[in-house]
Structures are given as C-alpha cells and as structure tokens.
Amino acid sequence: MRFLLREAEKIVCAVLFLGMTAIGFANVVVRYGTNYSLAASEELLTNGFLLLTVFGAAIAARRGEHLAVTLVHDLLPRPLRKPLFVLAAGLSALLLGLSAWVSWDVLANLHANGMRSYALGIPAWYYQAAVPFGFALILIRYLQHVREVLGGGPAELPPETPHV
Amino acid sequence: ETLRLSHNVGDTTTWHKGAEKFGELLAEATDGELKVRVFPNAQLAGGDQMKMTEMVGRGALDLVVTSAINVTPLVPEMAVFSLPYLYGSYDEVDATTQGAPGEMMAEILLDKGIVVLAWGENGFRELTNSVRPVKTPEDMQGLNMRVSGPMYIDVMNALGANPTQMQWSETLTALQQGVVDGQENPIGAVIIPQQVYEMQKYLTAWHYSYDPVFLGVSQSKWDSLDAETQAKMRKAAVEAMAWQRQISREATASGVDFLREKGMEVYEPTPEELEAFRAATKPAFDKWSEKVGPEIVEAFQSAIAGSN
Amino acid sequence: MSDLIPGLGAGSEMVILFFVLMALRVPVAFSLGLSAFYAMGQIGFGFDLAGDLIAAGVTKFSLLAIPFFILAGTLMGTLGIAERMIRFFRVMIGSMPGGMGVVGTVVCLFWGAVSGSGPASVAAIGPMIVKGMEEDGYSRASAAGLVCTGAALSIVIPPSIGLVIYGVIAETSISQLFLAAVVPGLFMGLVMLATLPFAARRGAGREALDALSPAPHADLPYGRRLAASFREAFWGLLTPLVILGGIYSGIFTPTEAALVATVYALGVGAIVYRTLTIRGLYEALADAAASSAVVMLVVAYAGIFGWVVTVEDLVGTYSGALLGLSDNQWVILLAIMVILLVAGMFMDAITVMFISLPIFLPVMREMGWDPVWFGVVVMVNLAIGLFTPPVGINLYVAANVTKLSIEQIARGAAPFLLTSLLGLAAVAAFPELSLKLVELLR
Ligand code: NA
Ligand code: NA
C-alpha cells in the first residue's frame, strides 16, 4: 500500500506509456502490413499523452526537475535565498491549484453537455476525468519536494538537473 | 462592445470573409455599438475545432462560424447533412438549410445553448488521390484514404478503401510521402487554399457528402440583447451568410478550372456513375440514418423531394 | 484587479511578469501559466477557457513524437546500446590524432541521429565520453565542454524535439525540417572537430586509452577488433537508418518513427543484448515520462500564454517593430539571431520558441524566407543556447554527471562556443546547406 502511494504516478505513467507504445506501434504495423487502420488510435494516443504529461509532471515535481532559472537566486546573499525559494514555491503552488480547478471545470462542462469523443464516440469526459486529480497530485508532490529542500535537507539547494 | 467570433479555418477562406462581412453589417446596423473581431484557425479555442462550439454553448465565447461536421461530437444529429449522397444539387441543399429542416436543426442546437443565426456553406466534399482516376466504386478498392470522422470511415469501408483517421496537420506530409494515397474535402475551402493539388494527381467531383456552416451566437449573449438588436444581428447574419454561400459556390466553380490548370486530372462522373457510388455507400447511409434519427432524415428527404 | 503598470496593456504586463517570475526562481512552465492567468484576470476573459486551452496545447498528434523519441533514447542508454556504439567508434578512430576528442565528437553526431533532446544526450553518453577523453589526456572541463556542444546537436540532427515543436508552431512539414537539418548538423560537427586542437589537454600519454570500461578484444589486431566491436554495436548503429529510412521511404510519419524507434530499442534490448529487465523498463518508462512532461508542461502553459498574446494582438506590435528596424533582410535576420542567442542564454529552447516564433514567423513570411530553412537557423541558434551560461541546460546536466562547476564546464566549452557561432553564421548565410538535400529528394 505504501509502495502504491509513493509510486502512484510512476505506475500510472509506466502503464500508460507501455499501452500507448503498443497501440501506436500496432497501428503502424496493421496499416503497413495489411490494408486496415486502427482508426481510433489517434484519439487514444493524444488523450493518453495528456495524462502522461500530467502524471509525468508529478514525477518531475517530486524530484524537483521542473526547469527554473537559478541565476538571481544564486547571486543573492545566503540569508535571502530561503525566503525567495519559499515565495517561488508559494506562487508555483498557487498555479498548480488553479490548474486543478480549471481542469475540474472542463470535466464538469463535458459531463454536463454530453459531448462525445470524435473517433470512438464515447463520453468525452472519460478522457478528462483524471486530469484535475493529476494536477492535484503534481501540487502534492511539489510540496513534498519543497518540504524536503527546506527541512533537514542539504544546506545548499540541490542543483536542478532537468532532463530536456 | 466588441464581440469575439471564432472559426477554425484560415483567414483567406470564404468562412473568414463571411464572418468579416457579418461584422461590417452589424457595426453598420448598430451605428458601431456592436463590433465583431474575427479569430481564425480556432485560435480562441487553442486550435481545438471540436471544443469551439461547446465553448460558445456555455457562453465562454460570443460567436462562432463552424461546419456541421465539427459539431457532431456535441450534437450527433448534425451528421444528417453529410450522409452520403443525401443531396444531388445546390437547390436540394438550399431547400433544407433555408427551410424547415434548417429550423429543426437550429432548435436542437438551442438545447446546447447556441442560437443559429444563419446557414452558410463549406461545400460538397470531393475526392483526390495520387494513384489512379476514380470513376467507379471498384476504383476505390485498396486506396489508403485519410478521413476525418467515424461516418467517413464507414463510407470508405463500404467502398472497399482503407480509411485512416489523421489530423489535418499530419495529412499534407502523409500525402506527400505516400503514407496515404488520398483524401476528401471541399474544393474551395480546403483543396485549393491548402494546395492539395501539389501532391495529388486525380480529382473526382463525386459530390458524395455535403457540409454546411452556420453562424451562431451564444444563448447567454443573445438573451442579453434587446429585441431590436437581436433583429439587427439576425439580419446581418442572414445577409452575410447568403453572400458567403454565393462566393463559396463561385470559388468552387472556378476552382475546377484552376485545378486543371495546375495539372490535376479532374473527372466529373455521369449520373449513372454517381448512382453506382450512391448504391455502394448505402450501408453507411442506413447505419448513420439510424444514429441521426429516422424522423430527422425523413424531414430532410421530404424537403429535398419537394424541391425537385 | 488593478493594473501592475498603469498605461501598459495586459499583454505587455504579462510578458514583463513572466520574466520577473522566472527571475524569482519560479519554474519556467509555472511562470508562463501564472503570468497568463494574471492577464486573463486583467482583461476579464479567458478564465473559463483556461482548462480547455491547457489540454488543447498538449493533445496534438505531432507532439507525440516527443515522449517516444525521449523514451527511445532513454532505453538505448539503459539497455547498453549507447555503450556498445561508443566502444565501436573508439576502436575504429580512437588512435587518430585527437584520439578520444574525435571519437567523442563522432559519437555525439551519431547519437544525435538517435536522440532528439540535448540534455538527454549529455546524460546518456556524456559520462562515458568524458571518462575516455580524460584518460586520453584532455582536461575534464574540456571533455565536458565538448560533450555539451556535441550533445546540443541532438536538437539539430534529426530526430529533434525542437524541430517537431517548430513544425507544429510554424505549420511546416516535420519530415522536411528533419531532412534540411542533416547537413547543417554534420557541418556543425566538422566545426567541432576543427576546434579540437584548441581544446585544453593535460598532455598525458595514450597508454591509458583502453582503460575506459574493460576493452574487449584488446589483444586482437585492428581489423578483427573492429569487426568484433562492429558486430556488437551493429543493432545500435542501425537505429538512425530505421528512423530516417522509415520516414523518407514513406513507410511512416515522424511521429510513427518515434514509436518504431521505441519498439526497436525494446526489441534489441530484449532479444539481442538480453539487457532488458522489468525493473529497468519500469524506471526507463518513468524517467522518460518525467522528462517528456518537463517539456510538455512548458508547452501546455505556453498554450494559455500564447492565447493571451493572440487576444491582445501583441504579435502585430512586436513583429512590426522588428520589421521597422531596417530595409535590409540581413540586418533583420541578424537581429533575430541575436535575440535568439540572448534568449537562449536565459531560457530553454522550447520556451524561447513559444514566445518568439509567433513574432518571428510573420517577419519570415514578410521577408519571403523559406520556413524550412528558417527552422534550421532557429534550431542551430537554440542548440548553441543549450550550452551558453548562465542558463544552459546541457551545462547543468554535465555539471551533475562530472561533479564540475558550471563555470568550469563553461570555460571548457568556450572554444567550441566561439567556433559554433562561426558555424551558425555559415548556416544562416548559405541556405543551400539546408535546402539542397530537400530539393534533391523532392
Ligand atoms: Na537528434
Ligand atoms: Na543557454
């Protein structure tokens, strides 16, 4: 259970990513090898990508990997760095909260107006359902990261090691 | 007040011109009280042409010009217009969009919070491909066709072609590299402005599916206007869309010559050949009539019968 | 809400606020989002569209190339495909003058044809190249500088995440962009080779050369050693052919090529090298998802930022100002490149594109420039930005893997930076470098 809580977004991402690879590759093979095409694969892939982005962002938030410019921070005298970091963290948390909220709005709208997906014709809110929770998870993971940096962590803030 | 109008095609198209015209007429009629700013390419909806109408429906955007096909995820009944070989001519089209069936569809859209002000035109969708001239359903056998939506998938399958669902942004490259052999779209709205003729050799003017556009306003905006302003707005819309239909039909007519000049082989099927296509696509017609609702299809068919 | 700066429109306030937030160390993606939300509050429009706009920014089919190219590169790294590739090139050209410097450059170019992301390349091949170059007598800073420069070419040489995003923003064929970037990418690699004599060396001997990871077959003669290492690296060396060959023979689109590359890497790891484990796969999937999300979150919030730019009509104002600079198109191009280089000193490549391209593209059209060529010029500019201080993502990653400071690596990269700028000038001045291959294959 604890493993699941700690690794939730990683498990979601791994399953989604593998599934997307399988669907996408199957479509290439089927179209090239036979004369058919999995017409709905585009819809599944693009919507899977949205979830992969939100839950992947939670992994990155937990590790403190979201790109930031540390130039001004590094130029500041040491006592001022912590307050600046707290301010930035507060602003970031505000945005993540807002994002979860507006994504919830989208979900509510799609649920209310009965819009259907384009290719599969399933209720469009299915695809949106996990997005607000994903943003909430990014917020939680980000706050966990902030707490680690502030309390008991290394005196120096860890260098950001963005991937891309 | 400046109202924001969203549509999902480029700023050189007849949709855009019609929308601009509506803005001019409305500003004139209201002495500049109401102005319209037109945003092309679904910019206001982040490029999502499907969500654009839904945004108008909940009052987040004021005005929209969009085609029936874009609205089907929200209002499945709108698929009626594009049923394969429902229409044979522009007269038949006008008998529905400008008559009782048009009002019937407007009422359904009102349920979603959209007031339809007037109907315009996207056009008949024609076939292009890079493999061979298509004159009979047999010629479609085995062609890899890019389509945009579930009904067209059924139609292509009925013809023995292999449909692939693909976003337009990928389509031009896919056509160029032969990932797909062909596509189907209106001449004036897509084939010419998007320079499809650069990568496709054969065009068949088979008129197999029609797509109307409409100019709509969000119900919440509409209800906030007084009756006099409402009347002015509707009048401006009707006039602008009538003009849009006219320039769209002119562009389509001259477009065929233009495409021939550009080296395309244009084939215009005979009535007998069209009948063969109509028969071949009948299974798709029946399946989608069922989905749309038989009473709606009947209303369209009787209006069409009455026009001949 | 009251105006932050009276007299300035909400759009311009948003741009200023974005830079302020970034300076405050708010992550770049969040700075874009916060400043856009502020502007929506100012103009009283857009808040109830924001959730849709964030989703719409991501759910584009062409952008799917990004997570899959990242996943393919991650897998190639963790499954030992990269290592075998390096070993092969070391056996092949390691004894040339310049030794591991030449090997490092060639590996960077070759890896560029597998990976679409600069920092990901630093992480995948950087440690091995730096180790080898150090053993060959280069200073560690020099070696790290070479890796930062060479890995930056991963966003020029196809496949490239940067070119995918350029293609989406500029509505230009991604396949053509990929093709056009081949020669300029290789050309920039030649420029790097010419810089090697100026790279700092400690002057140690080459006897330690083979100490980089246990060198197999060291006792064999050159020919047989080469053949053996080629056999081991064969499937990895085939990757660029699978990716680019597939795209240009019309079998699949760039997005599908990314999918095929991913499955290919999985297949090679599972069947040929037997290096694929469940644990390794799980971590690779999670790492690649996180890396892709770092990029895509910028794209998502750039969606609402760009929406405000459109609604507030900033594009016309700024591109008009740019066009008003001069009648000479070279002056305007120079101005654009200086702006890109300066922006690249402070921002990542993706953010720079989302903020600047809406302004540059109308200028490009007005000047009649070829959008494919312009895309390549933009990309070489942004590649250089990946290793310019103070904010160079490649420098950050290299600092992390080499335990050197950013300043030390930046100094090591300085000779490469100078020559890369000359290379950039050549790519900009001679459009044939980019367009010849596109015309030949048209
Ligand atoms: Na690359
Ligand atoms: Na930089």
Tab-separated table of N, CA, C and O in Angstrom, chain C residues 3 86 117 138 144 163 181 283 285 288 330 361 373 408 415 432:
chain	number	residue	atom	x	y	z
C	3	ASP	N	-4.165	47.453	-12.352
C	3	ASP	CA	-3.010	47.369	-13.235
C	3	ASP	C	-1.710	47.316	-12.453
C	3	ASP	O	-1.524	48.082	-11.514
C	86	ILE	N	29.740	3.526	-28.534
C	86	ILE	CA	30.947	4.277	-28.202
C	86	ILE	C	32.183	3.388	-28.357
C	86	ILE	O	33.205	3.792	-28.911
C	117	SER	N	16.909	15.019	-27.968
C	117	SER	CA	16.989	16.018	-26.916
C	117	SER	C	18.427	16.200	-26.454
C	117	SER	O	19.132	15.234	-26.173
C	138	TYR	N	42.849	14.761	-22.245
C	138	TYR	CA	42.103	16.015	-22.249
C	138	TYR	C	41.779	16.395	-20.802
C	138	TYR	O	41.655	15.514	-19.935
C	144	ALA	N	34.019	17.833	-20.876
C	144	ALA	CA	32.621	18.153	-20.583
C	144	ALA	C	32.102	19.214	-21.543
C	144	ALA	O	30.954	19.172	-21.992
C	163	LEU	N	12.711	20.564	-33.534
C	163	LEU	CA	12.140	20.708	-34.877
C	163	LEU	C	10.688	20.250	-34.912
C	163	LEU	O	9.884	20.779	-35.673
C	181	ALA	N	17.888	19.606	-41.842
C	181	ALA	CA	18.823	19.811	-40.732
C	181	ALA	C	19.999	18.835	-40.768
C	181	ALA	O	20.949	19.010	-40.009
C	283	GLU	N	11.751	1.754	-14.650
C	283	GLU	CA	12.444	3.012	-14.367
C	283	GLU	C	12.604	3.844	-15.636
C	283	GLU	O	12.473	5.066	-15.602
C	285	LEU	N	10.654	3.872	-18.256
C	285	LEU	CA	9.351	4.443	-18.602
C	285	LEU	C	9.054	5.661	-17.721
C	285	LEU	O	8.618	6.711	-18.206
C	288	ALA	N	11.479	8.596	-18.613
C	288	ALA	CA	11.133	9.216	-19.889
C	288	ALA	C	9.834	10.002	-19.761
C	288	ALA	O	9.691	11.079	-20.343
C	330	TRP	N	19.212	41.093	-44.191
C	330	TRP	CA	20.298	40.510	-43.396
C	330	TRP	C	20.375	41.157	-42.022
C	330	TRP	O	20.703	40.503	-41.034
C	361	LEU	N	7.642	34.573	-37.084
C	361	LEU	CA	7.086	33.931	-38.286
C	361	LEU	C	6.435	34.927	-39.253
C	361	LEU	O	6.641	34.810	-40.467
C	373	TRP	N	14.156	26.434	-44.089
C	373	TRP	CA	15.484	26.979	-43.820
C	373	TRP	C	15.474	27.771	-42.507
C	373	TRP	O	16.373	27.629	-41.670
C	408	GLN	N	33.399	26.015	-14.587
C	408	GLN	CA	34.495	25.226	-15.158
C	408	GLN	C	34.098	24.646	-16.516
C	408	GLN	O	34.865	24.692	-17.478
C	415	PRO	N	35.931	27.429	-26.302
C	415	PRO	CA	36.417	27.351	-27.688
C	415	PRO	C	35.355	26.811	-28.643
C	415	PRO	O	35.221	27.309	-29.771
C	432	GLU	N	21.708	27.035	-48.971
C	432	GLU	CA	21.865	25.770	-49.713
C	432	GLU	C	22.251	24.636	-48.762
C	432	GLU	O	21.894	23.483	-48.983
